[in-house]
Short mmCIF file of C-alpha atoms and ligand atoms in Angstrom, two decimals:
data_model
loop_
_atom_site.label_atom_id
_atom_site.label_comp_id
_atom_site.label_asym_id
_atom_site.label_seq_id
_atom_site.Cartn_x
_atom_site.Cartn_y
_atom_site.Cartn_z
CA MET A 7 -25.59 36.44 -20.39
CA THR A 8 -25.19 32.69 -20.31
CA THR A 9 -22.50 32.19 -17.73
CA GLN A 10 -23.60 32.07 -14.16
CA PRO A 11 -21.26 32.27 -11.23
CA ILE A 12 -20.83 28.91 -9.53
CA THR A 13 -23.37 28.93 -6.76
CA GLN A 14 -22.12 27.65 -3.47
CA PRO A 15 -24.49 26.05 -0.98
CA THR A 16 -25.52 28.35 1.82
CA GLN A 17 -24.94 27.76 5.50
CA PRO A 18 -28.64 26.96 6.12
CA GLU A 19 -28.49 24.32 3.36
CA ILE A 20 -25.37 22.73 4.85
CA THR A 21 -26.79 22.95 8.36
CA LYS A 22 -29.94 21.16 7.22
CA GLU A 23 -27.87 18.35 5.71
CA ILE A 24 -25.90 18.08 8.95
CA ARG A 25 -29.05 17.92 11.07
CA ASP A 26 -30.75 15.37 8.80
CA ILE A 27 -27.77 13.02 8.95
CA GLU A 28 -27.50 13.42 12.71
CA ALA A 29 -31.20 12.64 13.13
CA ASP A 30 -30.79 9.49 11.02
CA ALA A 31 -27.80 8.42 13.10
CA ALA A 32 -29.67 9.08 16.35
CA ARG A 33 -32.61 6.98 15.12
CA ALA A 34 -30.26 4.14 14.18
CA ALA A 35 -28.59 4.30 17.60
CA ALA A 36 -31.97 4.39 19.37
CA ALA A 37 -32.99 1.31 17.40
CA GLY A 38 -30.04 -0.56 18.94
CA GLY A 39 -27.32 0.19 16.40
CA ARG A 40 -23.72 0.83 17.36
CA PRO A 41 -23.09 4.45 18.30
CA GLU A 42 -20.89 6.06 15.67
CA ARG A 43 -17.67 6.82 17.47
CA HIS A 44 -15.72 8.04 14.48
CA ALA A 45 -16.12 10.55 11.73
CA ARG A 46 -18.12 9.24 8.80
CA ARG A 47 -15.84 8.76 5.83
CA ASP A 48 -18.62 9.61 3.42
CA TYR A 49 -20.04 12.83 4.75
CA ALA A 50 -21.57 14.96 2.00
CA PRO A 51 -21.86 18.24 3.98
CA TYR A 52 -18.04 18.20 3.89
CA ARG A 53 -17.90 18.47 0.13
CA SER A 54 -14.28 17.36 -0.24
CA SER A 55 -15.16 13.92 1.13
CA VAL A 56 -17.56 13.12 -1.72
CA LEU A 57 -14.98 12.02 -4.31
CA ARG A 58 -12.30 10.94 -1.86
CA HIS A 59 -13.82 8.38 0.47
CA PRO A 60 -13.58 4.68 -0.37
CA THR A 61 -16.88 3.25 -1.61
CA HIS A 62 -16.00 -0.37 -0.86
CA GLU A 63 -16.14 -1.56 2.69
CA LEU A 64 -12.74 -1.66 4.31
CA VAL A 65 -11.30 -5.17 4.37
CA ARG A 66 -11.05 -6.32 7.99
CA VAL A 67 -7.88 -8.20 8.78
CA ASP A 68 -5.74 -8.86 11.83
CA PRO A 69 -2.65 -6.70 12.06
CA GLU A 70 0.58 -8.59 11.39
CA GLU A 71 3.96 -7.87 12.86
CA VAL A 72 4.70 -4.80 10.73
CA GLU A 73 1.44 -3.16 11.78
CA ARG A 74 2.01 -4.07 15.43
CA PHE A 75 5.09 -1.86 15.56
CA SER A 76 5.58 1.81 14.84
CA PRO A 77 8.65 3.90 14.09
CA ALA A 78 10.80 4.92 17.05
CA PHE A 79 10.91 8.69 17.41
CA GLY A 80 12.88 10.23 20.22
CA HIS A 81 15.38 12.86 21.09
CA THR A 82 17.37 12.18 17.94
CA ASP A 83 14.33 13.46 16.09
CA VAL A 84 12.70 15.98 18.40
CA ASP A 85 14.29 18.73 20.48
CA VAL A 86 12.50 19.47 23.76
CA LEU A 87 12.23 23.13 22.71
CA GLU A 88 10.01 22.16 19.79
CA SER A 89 7.03 21.91 22.15
CA ASP A 90 7.13 25.69 22.64
CA LEU A 91 5.64 27.40 19.59
CA THR A 92 6.18 30.86 21.05
CA ILE A 93 10.00 30.86 20.99
CA GLN A 94 10.70 30.03 17.37
CA HIS A 95 11.35 33.61 16.28
CA SER A 96 13.03 36.70 17.62
CA GLY A 97 9.84 38.14 19.13
CA GLU A 98 6.71 36.88 20.82
CA PRO A 99 3.71 35.93 18.70
CA LEU A 100 0.49 37.93 18.91
CA GLY A 101 -2.49 36.35 20.60
CA GLU A 102 -3.72 34.70 23.72
CA ARG A 103 -0.89 32.66 25.22
CA ILE A 104 -2.03 29.15 26.17
CA THR A 105 -0.73 25.74 27.17
CA VAL A 106 -2.27 22.53 25.86
CA SER A 107 -1.38 19.51 27.94
CA GLY A 108 -2.72 16.09 28.69
CA ARG A 109 -2.03 12.40 28.42
CA VAL A 110 -2.08 9.95 25.56
CA LEU A 111 -3.67 6.62 26.51
CA ASP A 112 -4.43 3.42 24.69
CA GLY A 113 -7.81 1.70 24.57
CA GLU A 114 -7.11 0.00 27.90
CA GLY A 115 -6.27 3.27 29.62
CA ARG A 116 -2.53 2.61 29.69
CA PRO A 117 -0.14 5.47 28.98
CA VAL A 118 1.28 5.65 25.46
CA ARG A 119 4.93 6.25 26.34
CA HIS A 120 7.67 7.89 24.33
CA GLN A 121 5.62 8.37 21.19
CA LEU A 122 5.58 11.30 18.80
CA ILE A 123 2.99 14.09 18.79
CA GLU A 124 3.05 16.73 16.06
CA ILE A 125 0.80 19.77 16.04
CA TRP A 126 0.14 22.57 13.57
CA GLN A 127 -2.24 25.49 13.68
CA ALA A 128 -3.26 28.89 12.36
CA ASN A 129 -2.05 32.05 14.06
CA SER A 130 -4.27 34.20 16.27
CA GLY A 131 -5.78 35.83 13.18
CA GLY A 132 -6.76 32.49 11.64
CA ARG A 133 -3.97 32.40 9.06
CA TYR A 134 -1.69 29.45 8.28
CA VAL A 135 1.87 29.89 7.09
CA HIS A 136 0.95 27.43 4.29
CA LYS A 137 1.45 29.09 0.90
CA ARG A 138 -1.95 28.02 -0.41
CA ASP A 139 -3.80 29.66 2.49
CA GLN A 140 -5.69 32.51 0.79
CA HIS A 141 -7.30 33.99 3.90
CA PRO A 142 -6.44 37.70 3.86
CA ALA A 143 -5.55 37.81 7.55
CA PRO A 144 -2.00 38.90 8.33
CA LEU A 145 0.84 36.49 8.86
CA ASP A 146 2.61 36.88 12.19
CA PRO A 147 6.38 37.09 11.66
CA ASN A 148 6.80 35.62 15.15
CA PHE A 149 4.61 32.58 14.66
CA THR A 150 4.98 29.53 12.45
CA GLY A 151 2.51 27.28 14.23
CA VAL A 152 4.32 23.94 14.15
CA GLY A 153 5.32 21.93 17.24
CA ARG A 154 6.52 18.46 18.16
CA ALA A 155 6.86 16.52 21.39
CA VAL A 156 7.55 13.01 22.60
CA THR A 157 5.24 11.72 25.34
CA GLY A 158 6.69 11.06 28.79
CA ASP A 159 6.74 7.89 30.87
CA ASP A 160 3.15 8.55 31.92
CA GLY A 161 1.98 9.38 28.37
CA SER A 162 1.95 13.09 29.16
CA TYR A 163 2.62 15.96 26.77
CA ARG A 164 2.61 19.74 27.01
CA PHE A 165 2.69 22.45 24.34
CA GLN A 166 3.09 26.19 24.82
CA THR A 167 1.41 28.15 22.03
CA ILE A 168 -1.15 30.85 21.29
CA LYS A 169 -4.84 30.29 20.72
CA PRO A 170 -5.52 29.92 16.99
CA GLY A 171 -8.22 32.04 15.35
CA PRO A 172 -11.20 30.68 13.41
CA TYR A 173 -10.81 30.96 9.65
CA PRO A 174 -12.99 30.96 6.53
CA TRP A 175 -12.93 28.16 3.97
CA ARG A 176 -14.74 27.40 0.75
CA ASN A 177 -16.91 24.41 1.57
CA HIS A 178 -19.96 26.64 1.27
CA LEU A 179 -20.86 30.31 1.37
CA ASN A 180 -19.77 31.94 4.63
CA ALA A 181 -18.11 28.76 5.92
CA TRP A 182 -15.88 29.21 8.98
CA ARG A 183 -13.88 26.59 10.82
CA PRO A 184 -14.07 26.71 14.62
CA ALA A 185 -10.67 27.42 16.18
CA HIS A 186 -8.64 24.21 16.32
CA ILE A 187 -5.18 22.74 16.62
CA HIS A 188 -4.26 19.84 14.31
CA PHE A 189 -2.73 16.84 16.11
CA SER A 190 -0.85 13.89 14.64
CA LEU A 191 -0.05 10.97 16.94
CA PHE A 192 1.74 7.64 16.83
CA GLY A 193 1.13 4.79 19.23
CA SER A 194 3.35 1.79 19.78
CA ALA A 195 1.57 0.04 16.88
CA PHE A 196 1.01 1.70 13.50
CA THR A 197 -2.65 0.66 13.70
CA GLN A 198 -2.98 3.27 16.49
CA ARG A 199 -2.02 6.13 14.16
CA LEU A 200 -4.30 9.12 14.64
CA VAL A 201 -4.61 12.50 12.96
CA THR A 202 -7.26 14.73 14.47
CA GLN A 203 -8.09 18.24 15.65
CA MET A 204 -8.53 19.71 19.13
CA TYR A 205 -11.20 22.35 19.59
CA PHE A 206 -11.88 24.92 22.31
CA PRO A 207 -14.90 24.87 24.62
CA GLY A 208 -18.03 26.83 23.79
CA ASP A 209 -17.21 27.64 20.18
CA PRO A 210 -20.34 29.06 18.47
CA LEU A 211 -19.20 27.56 15.15
CA PHE A 212 -19.49 23.92 16.26
CA ALA A 213 -23.08 23.47 15.08
CA LEU A 214 -22.21 24.93 11.67
CA ASP A 215 -19.01 23.05 10.90
CA PRO A 216 -19.29 19.95 8.72
CA ILE A 217 -15.86 18.63 9.72
CA TYR A 218 -16.64 18.66 13.43
CA GLN A 219 -20.18 17.40 12.76
CA SER A 220 -18.94 14.49 10.62
CA ILE A 221 -18.85 12.65 13.95
CA THR A 222 -22.59 12.19 14.26
CA ASP A 223 -22.62 11.09 17.90
CA PRO A 224 -22.56 14.23 20.11
CA ALA A 225 -20.71 12.48 22.95
CA ALA A 226 -18.03 11.24 20.56
CA ARG A 227 -17.36 14.62 18.97
CA GLU A 228 -17.18 16.31 22.35
CA ARG A 229 -14.09 14.18 22.98
CA LEU A 230 -12.31 16.54 20.59
CA ILE A 231 -12.82 19.56 22.86
CA GLY A 232 -10.01 20.55 25.18
CA GLN A 233 -11.16 21.67 28.62
CA TYR A 234 -10.18 24.90 30.28
CA ASP A 235 -8.34 24.05 33.50
CA HIS A 236 -7.60 26.95 35.80
CA ASP A 237 -4.97 24.90 37.66
CA GLU A 238 -3.02 24.76 34.41
CA SER A 239 -3.15 28.53 33.93
CA VAL A 240 0.02 30.33 34.88
CA PRO A 241 -0.44 33.63 36.79
CA GLU A 242 0.21 36.70 34.63
CA TYR A 243 1.29 34.47 31.76
CA SER A 244 -0.95 31.86 30.09
CA LEU A 245 -4.31 30.05 30.12
CA GLY A 246 -4.36 26.28 30.47
CA TYR A 247 -6.27 23.78 28.36
CA VAL A 248 -6.19 20.05 29.04
CA TRP A 249 -6.93 17.40 26.47
CA ASP A 250 -6.45 13.67 26.93
CA ILE A 251 -6.23 11.56 23.79
CA VAL A 252 -7.21 7.89 23.56
CA LEU A 253 -5.78 5.83 20.73
CA THR A 254 -7.30 2.61 19.50
CA GLY A 255 -6.08 -0.75 20.75
CA PRO A 256 -3.67 -2.37 20.86
CA LYS A 257 -6.26 -4.66 19.36
CA SER A 258 -8.74 -5.11 22.14
CA THR A 259 -11.58 -7.55 22.57
CA ARG A 260 -13.25 -5.22 25.02
CA MET A 261 -15.78 -3.86 22.55
CA GLU A 262 -17.03 -7.32 21.67
CA SER A 263 -17.41 -8.33 25.32
CA GLU A 264 -19.20 -5.06 25.95
CA GLU A 265 -21.64 -5.83 23.18
CA ASP A 266 -22.25 -9.28 24.57
CA HIS A 267 -23.90 -7.66 27.57
CA ASP A 268 -26.43 -5.82 25.44
CA MET B 18 -18.13 0.16 33.26
CA THR B 19 -14.64 1.59 33.42
CA GLU B 20 -14.09 1.02 29.69
CA ARG B 21 -16.32 4.03 29.01
CA GLU B 22 -13.47 6.23 30.17
CA TYR B 23 -11.20 5.04 27.37
CA LEU B 24 -13.32 5.57 24.32
CA GLN B 25 -11.22 6.49 21.33
CA THR B 26 -10.60 10.04 20.31
CA PRO B 27 -12.21 10.39 16.87
CA SER B 28 -10.22 11.19 13.76
CA GLN B 29 -10.47 14.45 11.79
CA THR B 30 -9.11 15.31 8.37
CA VAL B 31 -5.48 16.37 7.99
CA GLY B 32 -6.95 19.32 6.02
CA PRO B 33 -5.24 21.22 3.23
CA PHE B 34 -2.63 23.09 5.29
CA PHE B 35 -0.28 20.41 6.60
CA GLY B 36 2.35 21.11 3.93
CA TYR B 37 4.54 23.35 6.10
CA ALA B 38 4.19 21.11 9.15
CA LEU B 39 4.32 17.37 8.40
CA PRO B 40 6.58 16.81 5.36
CA TYR B 41 10.26 17.19 6.13
CA GLU B 42 13.61 17.23 4.39
CA GLY B 43 14.59 13.70 3.37
CA GLY B 44 11.19 12.32 4.39
CA GLY B 45 10.87 10.23 1.26
CA GLU B 46 14.42 8.87 1.37
CA LEU B 47 14.50 5.89 3.69
CA ILE B 48 17.93 5.11 2.27
CA ALA B 49 20.41 7.01 0.10
CA ALA B 50 19.45 6.81 -3.58
CA HIS B 51 22.97 5.80 -4.67
CA ARG B 52 22.93 2.56 -2.71
CA PRO B 53 23.00 -0.40 -5.11
CA ASP B 54 19.98 -1.99 -3.40
CA ALA B 55 17.88 1.21 -3.53
CA ILE B 56 14.44 0.88 -5.05
CA ARG B 57 11.91 3.54 -5.91
CA LEU B 58 8.32 3.15 -4.79
CA HIS B 59 6.18 5.85 -6.32
CA GLY B 60 2.76 6.54 -7.74
CA THR B 61 -0.14 8.92 -8.19
CA VAL B 62 -3.16 9.45 -5.98
CA PHE B 63 -6.53 9.70 -7.77
CA ASP B 64 -10.01 10.71 -6.64
CA GLY B 65 -13.33 9.26 -7.79
CA ASN B 66 -13.35 11.36 -10.95
CA GLY B 67 -9.87 10.20 -11.90
CA GLN B 68 -8.48 13.61 -10.95
CA THR B 69 -5.07 13.59 -9.31
CA VAL B 70 -4.90 14.56 -5.63
CA PRO B 71 -2.26 17.25 -5.04
CA ASP B 72 -2.82 17.53 -1.30
CA ALA B 73 -2.32 14.01 -0.01
CA LEU B 74 0.31 12.83 2.45
CA ILE B 75 1.70 9.30 2.21
CA GLU B 76 3.49 7.45 4.99
CA LEU B 77 5.56 4.33 4.49
CA TRP B 78 6.44 1.82 7.22
CA GLN B 79 8.27 -1.34 6.40
CA ALA B 80 10.72 -4.04 7.42
CA ASP B 81 14.39 -3.88 6.46
CA ALA B 82 15.75 -5.96 3.58
CA ASP B 83 16.25 -8.96 5.86
CA GLY B 84 12.67 -8.87 7.17
CA SER B 85 13.54 -7.30 10.52
CA ILE B 86 11.42 -4.53 11.96
CA VAL B 87 13.79 -1.93 13.31
CA GLN B 88 13.24 0.42 16.25
CA ARG B 89 15.77 3.10 15.44
CA GLN B 90 15.40 6.84 15.90
CA GLY B 91 16.39 9.29 13.20
CA SER B 92 13.50 9.37 10.73
CA PHE B 93 13.33 13.20 11.00
CA ARG B 94 17.08 13.71 10.85
CA ARG B 95 18.44 11.27 8.34
CA ASP B 96 22.14 10.57 8.79
CA GLY B 97 22.46 8.73 5.47
CA TYR B 98 23.23 5.39 7.14
CA THR B 99 20.53 4.49 9.62
CA PHE B 100 17.51 2.68 8.25
CA THR B 101 14.46 3.55 10.37
CA GLY B 102 11.75 1.91 8.23
CA PHE B 103 9.65 5.07 8.14
CA GLY B 104 9.12 7.61 5.40
CA ARG B 105 6.72 10.45 4.70
CA ALA B 106 6.07 12.30 1.44
CA ALA B 107 3.43 14.76 0.30
CA THR B 108 2.03 14.49 -3.21
CA THR B 109 3.19 17.05 -5.75
CA LEU B 110 0.89 19.42 -7.61
CA ALA B 111 0.53 16.56 -10.12
CA GLY B 112 -0.60 14.17 -7.38
CA ASP B 113 2.63 12.12 -7.43
CA TYR B 114 4.56 10.77 -4.47
CA SER B 115 7.93 9.03 -4.38
CA PHE B 116 10.03 7.06 -1.89
CA THR B 117 13.56 5.73 -2.11
CA THR B 118 13.89 2.64 0.03
CA VAL B 119 15.01 -0.98 0.15
CA LYS B 120 12.79 -3.82 -0.82
CA PRO B 121 11.51 -5.20 2.49
CA GLY B 122 12.16 -8.83 3.34
CA ALA B 123 9.28 -11.12 4.19
CA VAL B 124 8.12 -10.97 7.81
CA GLY B 125 6.78 -14.24 9.18
CA SER B 126 4.70 -16.05 6.61
CA SER B 127 3.48 -12.96 4.75
CA ALA B 128 4.73 -11.87 1.33
CA PRO B 129 6.99 -8.79 1.37
CA TYR B 130 5.12 -5.48 1.42
CA CYS B 131 5.37 -1.85 2.41
CA PHE B 132 2.65 -0.62 4.75
CA VAL B 133 1.14 2.55 3.29
CA THR B 134 -1.00 5.17 5.05
CA VAL B 135 -2.88 7.86 3.13
CA PHE B 136 -3.97 11.23 4.51
CA ALA B 137 -5.65 14.00 2.52
CA ARG B 138 -8.06 16.87 2.65
CA GLY B 139 -11.46 15.23 2.26
CA LEU B 140 -10.39 12.08 4.10
CA LEU B 141 -12.01 12.30 7.51
CA HIS B 142 -10.07 9.23 8.54
CA HIS B 143 -6.74 8.09 7.14
CA LEU B 144 -6.57 4.95 5.01
CA PHE B 145 -4.29 1.94 5.45
CA THR B 146 -3.17 -0.18 2.52
CA ARG B 147 -0.25 -2.41 1.52
CA ALA B 148 2.03 -2.27 -1.50
CA TYR B 149 3.18 -5.75 -2.50
CA PHE B 150 5.74 -6.48 -5.24
CA PRO B 151 5.01 -8.12 -8.60
CA GLU B 152 7.86 -10.67 -8.47
CA ASP B 153 6.50 -12.30 -5.29
CA SER B 154 3.39 -13.94 -6.73
CA GLU B 155 4.29 -17.29 -5.22
CA ALA B 156 4.46 -15.94 -1.65
CA GLN B 157 1.35 -13.85 -2.30
CA ALA B 158 -0.65 -16.97 -3.11
CA THR B 159 -0.44 -17.98 0.56
CA ASP B 160 -0.48 -14.50 2.15
CA ALA B 161 -3.19 -14.38 4.84
CA VAL B 162 -4.13 -10.75 4.30
CA LEU B 163 -4.35 -11.06 0.51
CA ALA B 164 -6.51 -14.13 1.04
CA ALA B 165 -9.03 -11.91 2.88
CA VAL B 166 -9.27 -9.60 -0.16
CA PRO B 167 -11.78 -10.43 -2.89
CA ALA B 168 -9.76 -11.98 -5.75
CA GLU B 169 -10.83 -9.41 -8.32
CA ARG B 170 -9.49 -6.56 -6.17
CA ARG B 171 -6.12 -8.03 -5.18
CA SER B 172 -4.31 -6.49 -8.12
CA THR B 173 -4.86 -3.02 -6.60
CA LEU B 174 -2.35 -4.04 -3.91
CA ILE B 175 0.44 -5.13 -6.26
CA ALA B 176 2.88 -2.48 -7.44
CA ALA B 177 4.00 -2.61 -11.08
CA LEU B 178 7.64 -2.72 -12.15
CA ASP B 179 8.03 0.38 -14.36
CA GLY B 180 11.81 0.54 -14.70
CA PRO B 181 14.96 -0.96 -13.21
CA GLY B 182 14.41 -0.98 -9.45
CA SER B 183 11.31 1.19 -9.81
CA TYR B 184 7.82 0.21 -8.72
CA ARG B 185 4.63 2.10 -9.41
CA PHE B 186 1.88 1.93 -6.81
CA ASP B 187 -1.03 4.18 -7.75
CA ILE B 188 -3.66 4.86 -5.12
CA HIS B 189 -7.29 5.19 -6.22
CA LEU B 190 -9.41 6.59 -3.41
CA GLN B 191 -12.52 5.72 -5.44
CA GLY B 192 -13.45 4.59 -8.91
CA GLU B 193 -13.22 1.47 -11.00
CA ASN B 194 -9.82 0.50 -9.62
CA GLU B 195 -10.45 1.63 -6.07
CA THR B 196 -7.51 0.53 -3.96
CA VAL B 197 -8.20 -1.97 -1.21
CA PHE B 198 -8.02 -0.30 2.21
CA PHE B 199 -7.81 -2.19 5.46
CA ASP B 200 -9.47 -1.98 8.87
CA PHE B 201 -7.29 -3.57 11.56
CA ASP B 202 -9.71 -2.99 14.42
CA ALA B 203 -11.93 -5.98 14.01
FE1 LIG C 22 -7.05 23.76 10.13
#
């Protein structure tokens, strides 16, 4: 027999890579480097990043007028009912009914008003409606998992949905994504564009997940975790999670002045 | 240190399963294809091995033909008349994307361009680039952003005319012809 099955890395191998990179990043930060506030673009434990990240440094330029604006989305585009993912079919979806609410702010703490938020997620069994999702968990005929909203005058948003399940993927052997909701956001400038994922507190898969861990600074990645807020829970109906989102800019000099103090 | 409270929310990959959520009917048609001033801006996304990327999402944002930046709703529900300046298209199984739009006018002193954003599984942070047009070499010679790009890499930002009113703008995430990507948060 000459053909061998393709061997996938094991979880302990991936976990070791994750820990080694984090230790390097912590040493660099301790030595006075900038804390890494974003995901690393080149993050080998997430195997799909290896051939897809740019190898040249990004070219730093000032945004011009086109980049300082963003498309106008509003009630022509988004119906208010689209923020409720539990009413898109004839019956109620299976799972733990939740709300996810919060505010979208810019880098100065000002509300990001009247901007688009899109979300998508797996159902309570960890299955996406997407046709290439191979996970043999059942589809829920009453759940698609897509929502949209436009932020209010105070930057606020609110979605009604069900808690998504964790799901397996093929990054390595026995790889499982922690439960998450995908978020896509626009600010008032296109440079503020953000696509990210919101996680749920206390997930035992955090330490094992190379996508979550691609943000090597623990404080930075914890900003992706929604918080349980009992005041947002509705009696006999749903549990409340709160997650505030901070977009970059508009182009701020704050970081430089902050560094000047160091 | 109040600024600590407003640290940015980090990015995460769009993942492989956005196809039923983000693309939408008419997303790639910023204007109707039968308009006499319609152009096609299209291309293929490649990874570092030269393999095509079938699970990328491309967003286009641009000025109108007269160089104005519009603030009009309706990108998700195209009425066939309103130009919103925004488009969104997923790559096909062959890694191709395509937009029907107008050629943007110049804004300020820059050469005309479409602002292009790339999302894909494997990209932990989206990428910003610009598609300029081959007939504008004179304006490009004084374009401030192109001037910041090393000369030998500028050609990755210029689309190629590949037919009447059709421009090809391939995106190389890595490799010999790696596209120039921008960071606007200096
Ligand atoms: Fe996901």
